[in-house]
Coordinates of C-alpha atoms and ligand atoms in Angstrom, one line a residue:
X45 CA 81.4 79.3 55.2
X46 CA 78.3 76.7 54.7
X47 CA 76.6 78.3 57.6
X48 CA 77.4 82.0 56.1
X49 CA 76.2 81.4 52.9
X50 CA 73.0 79.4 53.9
X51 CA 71.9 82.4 56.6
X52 CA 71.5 85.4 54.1
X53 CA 71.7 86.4 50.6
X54 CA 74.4 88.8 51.3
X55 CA 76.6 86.4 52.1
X56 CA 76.1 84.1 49.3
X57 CA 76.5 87.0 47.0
X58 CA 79.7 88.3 49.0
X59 CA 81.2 84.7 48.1
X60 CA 79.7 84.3 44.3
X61 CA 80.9 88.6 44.0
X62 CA 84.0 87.6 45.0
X63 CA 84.2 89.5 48.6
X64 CA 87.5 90.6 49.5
X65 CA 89.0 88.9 52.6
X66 CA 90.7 91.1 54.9
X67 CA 92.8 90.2 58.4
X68 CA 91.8 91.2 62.1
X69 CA 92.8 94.8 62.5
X70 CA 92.5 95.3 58.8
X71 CA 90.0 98.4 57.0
X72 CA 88.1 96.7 54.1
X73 CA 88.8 99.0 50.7
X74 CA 87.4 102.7 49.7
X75 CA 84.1 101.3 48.9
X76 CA 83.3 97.9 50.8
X77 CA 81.9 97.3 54.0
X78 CA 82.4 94.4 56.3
X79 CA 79.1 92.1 55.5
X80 CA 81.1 89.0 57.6
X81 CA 83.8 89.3 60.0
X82 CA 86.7 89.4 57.7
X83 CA 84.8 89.8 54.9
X84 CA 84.2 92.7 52.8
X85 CA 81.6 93.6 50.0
X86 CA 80.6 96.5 47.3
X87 CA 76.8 97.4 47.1
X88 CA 75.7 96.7 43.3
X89 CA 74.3 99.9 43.1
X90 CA 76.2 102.8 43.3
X91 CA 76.3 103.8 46.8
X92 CA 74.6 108.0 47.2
X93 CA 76.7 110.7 48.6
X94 CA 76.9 111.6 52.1
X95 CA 75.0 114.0 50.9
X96 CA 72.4 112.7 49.6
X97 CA 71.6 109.3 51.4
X98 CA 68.5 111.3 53.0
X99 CA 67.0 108.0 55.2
X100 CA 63.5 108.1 56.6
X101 CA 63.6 107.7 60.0
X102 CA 61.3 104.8 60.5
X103 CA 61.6 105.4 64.9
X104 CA 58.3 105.7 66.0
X105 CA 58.5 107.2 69.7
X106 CA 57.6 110.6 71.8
X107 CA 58.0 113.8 70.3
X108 CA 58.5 116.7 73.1
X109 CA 59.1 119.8 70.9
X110 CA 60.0 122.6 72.7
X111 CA 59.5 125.8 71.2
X112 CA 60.2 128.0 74.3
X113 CA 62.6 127.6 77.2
X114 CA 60.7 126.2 80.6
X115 CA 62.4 128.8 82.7
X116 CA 63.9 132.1 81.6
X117 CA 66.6 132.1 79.8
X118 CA 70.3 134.6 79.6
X119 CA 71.8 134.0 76.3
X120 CA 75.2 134.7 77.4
X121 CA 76.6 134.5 73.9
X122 CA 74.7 136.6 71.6
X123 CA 75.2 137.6 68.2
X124 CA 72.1 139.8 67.3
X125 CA 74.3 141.7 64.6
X126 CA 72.8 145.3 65.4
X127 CA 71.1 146.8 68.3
X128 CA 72.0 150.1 67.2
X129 CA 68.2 151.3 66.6
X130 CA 65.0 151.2 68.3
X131 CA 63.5 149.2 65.3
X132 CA 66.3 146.5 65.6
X133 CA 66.0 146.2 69.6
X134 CA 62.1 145.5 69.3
X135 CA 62.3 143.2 66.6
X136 CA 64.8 141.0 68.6
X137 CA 62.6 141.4 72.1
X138 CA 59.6 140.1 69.8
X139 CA 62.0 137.1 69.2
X140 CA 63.4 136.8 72.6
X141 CA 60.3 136.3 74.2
X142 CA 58.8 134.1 71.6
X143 CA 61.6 131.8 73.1
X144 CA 61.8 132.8 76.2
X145 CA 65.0 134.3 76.4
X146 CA 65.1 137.0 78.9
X147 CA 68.0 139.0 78.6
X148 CA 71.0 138.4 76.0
X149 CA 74.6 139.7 76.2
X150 CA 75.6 141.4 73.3
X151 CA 78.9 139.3 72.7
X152 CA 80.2 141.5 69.4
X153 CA 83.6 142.3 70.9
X154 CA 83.3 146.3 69.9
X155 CA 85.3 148.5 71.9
X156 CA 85.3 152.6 72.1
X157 CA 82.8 155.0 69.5
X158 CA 80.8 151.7 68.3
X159 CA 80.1 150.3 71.9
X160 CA 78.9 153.9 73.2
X161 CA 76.5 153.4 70.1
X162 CA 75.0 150.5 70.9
X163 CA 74.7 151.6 74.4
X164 CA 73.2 154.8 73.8
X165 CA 70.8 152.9 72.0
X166 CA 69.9 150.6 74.0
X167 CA 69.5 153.4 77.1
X168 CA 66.7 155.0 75.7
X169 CA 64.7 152.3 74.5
X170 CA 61.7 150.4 77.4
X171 CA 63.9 147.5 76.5
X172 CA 67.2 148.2 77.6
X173 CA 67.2 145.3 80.8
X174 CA 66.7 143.1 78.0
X175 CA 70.6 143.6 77.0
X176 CA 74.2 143.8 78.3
X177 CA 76.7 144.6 76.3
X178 CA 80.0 143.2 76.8
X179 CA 83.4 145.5 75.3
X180 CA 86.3 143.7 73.1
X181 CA 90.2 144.1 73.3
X182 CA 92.1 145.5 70.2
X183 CA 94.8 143.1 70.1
X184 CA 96.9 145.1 67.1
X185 CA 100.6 145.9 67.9
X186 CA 100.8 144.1 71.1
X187 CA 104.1 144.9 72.3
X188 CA 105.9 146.8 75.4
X189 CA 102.8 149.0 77.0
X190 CA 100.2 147.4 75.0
X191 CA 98.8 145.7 78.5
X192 CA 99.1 148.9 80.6
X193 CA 96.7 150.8 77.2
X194 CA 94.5 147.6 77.0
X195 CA 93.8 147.7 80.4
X196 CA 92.6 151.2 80.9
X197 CA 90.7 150.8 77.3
X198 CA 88.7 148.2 79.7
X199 CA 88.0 150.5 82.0
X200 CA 86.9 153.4 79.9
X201 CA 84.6 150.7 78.0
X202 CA 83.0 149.7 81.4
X203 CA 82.3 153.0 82.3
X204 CA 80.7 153.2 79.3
X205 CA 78.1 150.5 79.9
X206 CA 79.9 147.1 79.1
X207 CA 79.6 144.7 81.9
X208 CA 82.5 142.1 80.4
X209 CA 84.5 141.6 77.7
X210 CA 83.8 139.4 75.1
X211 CA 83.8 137.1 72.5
X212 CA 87.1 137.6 72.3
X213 CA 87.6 136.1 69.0
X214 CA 89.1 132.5 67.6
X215 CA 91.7 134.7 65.9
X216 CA 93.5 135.4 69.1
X217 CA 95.9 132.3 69.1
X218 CA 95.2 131.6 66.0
X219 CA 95.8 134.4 63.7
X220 CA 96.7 137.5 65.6
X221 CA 100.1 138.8 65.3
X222 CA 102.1 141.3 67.5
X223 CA 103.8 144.1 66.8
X224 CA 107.3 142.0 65.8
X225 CA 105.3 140.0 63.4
X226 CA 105.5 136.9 65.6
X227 CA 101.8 134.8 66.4
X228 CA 100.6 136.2 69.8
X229 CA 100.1 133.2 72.0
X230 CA 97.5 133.2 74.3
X231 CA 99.7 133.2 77.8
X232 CA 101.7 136.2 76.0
X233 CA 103.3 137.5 79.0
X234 CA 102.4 141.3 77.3
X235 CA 99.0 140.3 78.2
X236 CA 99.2 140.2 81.9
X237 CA 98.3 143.8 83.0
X238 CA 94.9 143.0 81.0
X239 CA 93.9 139.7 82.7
X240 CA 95.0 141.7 86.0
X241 CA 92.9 144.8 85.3
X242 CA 89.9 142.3 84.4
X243 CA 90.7 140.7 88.5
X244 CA 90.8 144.4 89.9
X245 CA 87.9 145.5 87.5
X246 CA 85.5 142.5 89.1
X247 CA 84.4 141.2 85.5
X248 CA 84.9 138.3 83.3
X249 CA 86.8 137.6 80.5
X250 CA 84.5 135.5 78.1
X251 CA 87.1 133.9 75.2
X252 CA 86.9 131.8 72.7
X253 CA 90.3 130.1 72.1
X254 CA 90.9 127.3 69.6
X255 CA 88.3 125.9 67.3
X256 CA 87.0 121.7 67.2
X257 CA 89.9 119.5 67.7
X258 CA 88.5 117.8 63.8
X259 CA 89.6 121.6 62.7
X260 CA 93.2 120.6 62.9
X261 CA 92.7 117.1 61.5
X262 CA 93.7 116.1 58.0
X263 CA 90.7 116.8 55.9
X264 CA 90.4 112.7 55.1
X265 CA 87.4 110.7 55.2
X266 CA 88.4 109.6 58.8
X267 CA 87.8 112.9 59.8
X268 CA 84.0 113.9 61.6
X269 CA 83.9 117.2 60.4
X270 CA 84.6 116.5 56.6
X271 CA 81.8 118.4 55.4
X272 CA 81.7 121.1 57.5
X273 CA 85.4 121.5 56.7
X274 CA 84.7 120.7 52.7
X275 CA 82.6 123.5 52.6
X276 CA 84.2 126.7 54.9
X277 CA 87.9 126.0 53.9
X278 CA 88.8 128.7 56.0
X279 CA 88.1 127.0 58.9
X280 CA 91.3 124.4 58.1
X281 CA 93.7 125.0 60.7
X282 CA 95.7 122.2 59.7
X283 CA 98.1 124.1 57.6
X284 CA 101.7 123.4 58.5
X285 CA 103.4 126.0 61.0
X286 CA 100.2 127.2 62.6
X287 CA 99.5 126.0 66.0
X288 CA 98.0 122.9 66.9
X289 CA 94.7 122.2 69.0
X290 CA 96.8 120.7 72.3
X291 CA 99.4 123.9 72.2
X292 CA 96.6 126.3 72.1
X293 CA 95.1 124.3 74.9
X294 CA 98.2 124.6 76.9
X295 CA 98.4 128.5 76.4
X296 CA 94.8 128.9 77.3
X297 CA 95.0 126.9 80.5
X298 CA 98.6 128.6 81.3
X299 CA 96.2 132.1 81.3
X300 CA 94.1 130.7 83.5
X301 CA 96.9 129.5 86.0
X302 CA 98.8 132.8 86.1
X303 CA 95.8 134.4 86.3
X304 CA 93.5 133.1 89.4
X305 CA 92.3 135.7 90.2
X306 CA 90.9 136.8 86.8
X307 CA 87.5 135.2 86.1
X308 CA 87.4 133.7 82.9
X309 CA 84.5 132.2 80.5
X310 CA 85.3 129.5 78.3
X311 CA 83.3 129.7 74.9
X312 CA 82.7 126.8 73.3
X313 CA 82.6 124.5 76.5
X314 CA 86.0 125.3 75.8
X315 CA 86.1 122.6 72.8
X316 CA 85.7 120.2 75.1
X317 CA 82.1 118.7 74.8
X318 CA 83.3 115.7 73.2
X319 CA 85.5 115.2 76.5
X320 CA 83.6 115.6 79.0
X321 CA 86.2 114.2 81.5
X322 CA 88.7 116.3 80.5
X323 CA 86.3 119.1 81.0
X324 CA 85.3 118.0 84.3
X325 CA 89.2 118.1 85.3
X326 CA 90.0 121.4 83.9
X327 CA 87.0 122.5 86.0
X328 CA 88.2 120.9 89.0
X329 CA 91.5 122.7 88.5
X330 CA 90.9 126.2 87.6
X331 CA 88.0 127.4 90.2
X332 CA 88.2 130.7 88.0
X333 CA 86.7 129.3 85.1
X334 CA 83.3 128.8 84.1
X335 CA 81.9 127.3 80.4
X336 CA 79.0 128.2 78.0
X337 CA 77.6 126.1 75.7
X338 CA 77.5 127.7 72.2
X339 CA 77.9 125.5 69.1
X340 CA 78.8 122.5 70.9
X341 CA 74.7 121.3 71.6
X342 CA 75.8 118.3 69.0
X343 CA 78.3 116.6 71.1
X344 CA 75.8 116.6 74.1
X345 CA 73.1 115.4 72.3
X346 CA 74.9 112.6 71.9
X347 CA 76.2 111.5 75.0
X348 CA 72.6 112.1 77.1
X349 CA 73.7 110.2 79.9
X350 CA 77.5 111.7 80.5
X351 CA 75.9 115.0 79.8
X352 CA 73.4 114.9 82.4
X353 CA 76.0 113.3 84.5
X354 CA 78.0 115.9 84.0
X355 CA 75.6 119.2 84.0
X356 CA 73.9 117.6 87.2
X357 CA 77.4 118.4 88.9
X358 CA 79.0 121.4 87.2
X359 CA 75.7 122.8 86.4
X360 CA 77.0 126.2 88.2
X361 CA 80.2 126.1 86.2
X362 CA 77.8 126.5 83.2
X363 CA 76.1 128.9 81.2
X364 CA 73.8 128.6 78.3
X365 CA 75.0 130.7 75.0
X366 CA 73.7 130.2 71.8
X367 CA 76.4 131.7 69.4
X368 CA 74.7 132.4 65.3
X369 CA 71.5 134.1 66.3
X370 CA 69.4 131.7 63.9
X371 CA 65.7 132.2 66.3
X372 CA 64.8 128.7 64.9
X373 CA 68.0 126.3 66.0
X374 CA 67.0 127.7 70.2
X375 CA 64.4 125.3 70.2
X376 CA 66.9 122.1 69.7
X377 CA 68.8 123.2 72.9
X378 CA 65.5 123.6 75.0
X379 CA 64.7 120.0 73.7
X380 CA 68.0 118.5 74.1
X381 CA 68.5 120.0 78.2
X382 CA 64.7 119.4 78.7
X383 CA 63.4 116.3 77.6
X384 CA 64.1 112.6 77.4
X385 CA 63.2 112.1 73.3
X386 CA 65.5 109.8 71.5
X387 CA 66.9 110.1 68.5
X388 CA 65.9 113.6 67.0
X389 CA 67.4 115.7 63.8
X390 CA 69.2 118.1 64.9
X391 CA 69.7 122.0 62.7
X392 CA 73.0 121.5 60.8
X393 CA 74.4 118.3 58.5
X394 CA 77.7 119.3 58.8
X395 CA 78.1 120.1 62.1
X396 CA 76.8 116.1 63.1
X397 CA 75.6 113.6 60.7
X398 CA 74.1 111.7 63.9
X399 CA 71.1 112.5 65.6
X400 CA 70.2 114.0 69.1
X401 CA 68.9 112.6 72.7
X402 CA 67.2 114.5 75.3
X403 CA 69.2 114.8 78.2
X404 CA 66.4 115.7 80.7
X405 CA 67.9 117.9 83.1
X406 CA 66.6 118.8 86.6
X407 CA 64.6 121.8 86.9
X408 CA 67.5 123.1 89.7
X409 CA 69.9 122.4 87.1
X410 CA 68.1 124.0 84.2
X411 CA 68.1 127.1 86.7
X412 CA 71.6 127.4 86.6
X413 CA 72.6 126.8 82.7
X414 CA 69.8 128.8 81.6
X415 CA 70.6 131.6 83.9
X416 CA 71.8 131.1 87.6
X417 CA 75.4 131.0 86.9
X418 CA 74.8 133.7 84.4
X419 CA 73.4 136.1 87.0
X420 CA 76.7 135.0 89.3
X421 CA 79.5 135.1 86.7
X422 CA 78.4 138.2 85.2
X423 CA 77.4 140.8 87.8
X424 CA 76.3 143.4 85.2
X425 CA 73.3 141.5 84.5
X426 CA 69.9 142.5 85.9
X427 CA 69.6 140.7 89.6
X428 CA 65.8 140.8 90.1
X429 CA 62.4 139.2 88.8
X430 CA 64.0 135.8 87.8
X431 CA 62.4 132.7 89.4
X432 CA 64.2 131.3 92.3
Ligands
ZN19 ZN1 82.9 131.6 69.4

């Protein structure tokens, strides 16, 4: 204790304040921090709020900001809201090519009279290789038949124009209900004669299943999504009764097993940025399946070296989507795949309260996450004029 108290003034004052001792393995109380092993101390001045302890980054190292993407880009997951006018499409290709993003897939889920809309706008305008449009599956009264009427609604919607399906929404799992009032699991056997028609049909199924494993967590101070969850209560799935993050996992991946033939697209990474080795296994076991990499840019930023580890080698298992068309949050994913920059903000508090790292992909890698595997997975897409 001599030696403690005579190296810093913290730990004099943790002795004269009266630190709290704690045991190995022990948490120090709701408002101390461990100064010395063992022993824990209260700041003298009322500590801020996560929200507002605002530091100043004193790192003073390379900034690479990169406002466009170095090759062309498909934003697989797209939510440009409307496309339904000729005034709406321009506007967005004025965007689109400010960030070089070549062609984005209309990922609204819309089905029938509002997909031949958008389609018959998009036909007649100079733009119209811009977009693809993918359909969505009306998941009310699932019940005996409902596959069988699903599946030729797919059809219909392809001969329409739609190239996919997709986003399926978070509320299938989660939310939806069949006809008998019970939750409609994701493996629902009912379902079959869809994923089959999707194998026959030749296109993908691009679903989003689940939501961040945090999303199911106690909303405690352990948890890493606190705020995020703080602030959108609906996105608390941790009410008793409802599923859990593993058994949704478990109903997704039985899909994909039944299914192999079916060609499936994994939004989200599939919730499994923060485990890349898990990812990297469900990869390895479902050769149907590929990934896109909307929302989840936080947990690669800060793993730069497993990410590029693992991009480098499933690079054509990987698409790039962005999800919430905000124009000015594309330029942190060009910065994070592209460069080598430390410790950068990144767009949203309360998705990460840590900073990003550039992962500094390959160019051949690049290639196929911004739109290689794209081009592959989704045959719909415009096949000529991108670099090779
Ligand atoms: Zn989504």
């Amino acid at each position: 204790m001599v030696l403690l108290s005579a190296a810093t003034g913290v730990g004099v004052a943790a002795q004269r304040g009266g630190g709290t001792r704690i045991q190995a393995g022990q948490e120090c109380p709701p408002g101390a921090t461990e100064v010395r092993p063992g022993n824990c101390m209260a700041p003298s001045d009322a500590p801020p709020s996560i929200l507002d302890y605002r530091p100043r980054n004193t790192l003073v190292v390379g900034e690479h900001k990169v406002p466009k993407a170095k090759f062309p880009a498909i934003d697989v997951h797209g939510h440009p809201g409307n496309v339904g006018s000729a005034d709406a499409i321009n506007r967005l290709v004025g965007i689109m090519d400010s960030l070089n993003i070549k062609v984005m897939l209309v990922a609204e889920n819309v089905s029938g009279s509002r997909l031949a809309s958008s389609m018959a706008a998009l036909n007649a305008s100079p733009h119209k290789d811009r977009f693809r449009v993918l359909a969505g599956i009306d998941f009310s009264g699932v019940g005996p038949g409902w596959g069988e009427r699903a599946a030729k609604q797919l059809e219909a919607d392809l001969k329409a124009g739609a190239i996919g399906v997709g986003e399926v929404p978070k509320s299938f799992g989660l939310r939806v209900r069949k006809a008998d009032g019970s939750r409609l699991r994701v493996d629902d056997p009912e379902l079959d004669p869809l994923w089959q028609a999707f194998a026959r049909l030749d296109v993908p199924a691009f679903i989003h299943t689940a939501e961040p494993q945090e999303f199911f967590q106690p909303l405690d101070y352990t948890n890493e999504r606190w705020l995020e969850l703080s602030l959108f209560a609906d996105r608390r799935n941790n009410q008793p009764g409802g599923p859990t993050f593993e058994q949704l996992m478990t109903e997704r991946n039985n899909m994909f097993r039944k299914h192999p033939k079916t060609r499936f697209v994994a939004a989200h990474f599939g919730w499994h940025a923060n485990d890349l080795g898990r990812l990297a296994k469900l990869l390895d076991e479902f050769p149907n399946v590929t990934i896109e990499a909307g929302a989840i840019l936080y947990d690669l930023g800060r793993q730069p070296r497993a990410a590029k580890a693992f991009l480098e080698k499933y690079g054509d298992r990987v698409m790039f989507g962005k999800d919430a068309f905000i124009p000015e949050e594309y330029p942190y994913y060009w910065r994070v795949f592209e460069t080598t920059d430390d410790y950068f903000e990144y767009y949203r508090d309360y998705h990460a309260f840590w900073k990003m790292y550039g992962i500094g992909l390959s160019d051949e890698t690049l290639k196929k996450v911004y739109y290689k595997t794209a081009l592959r997975v989704f045959k719909g897409l415009p096949q000529t004029g991108w670099p090779q």
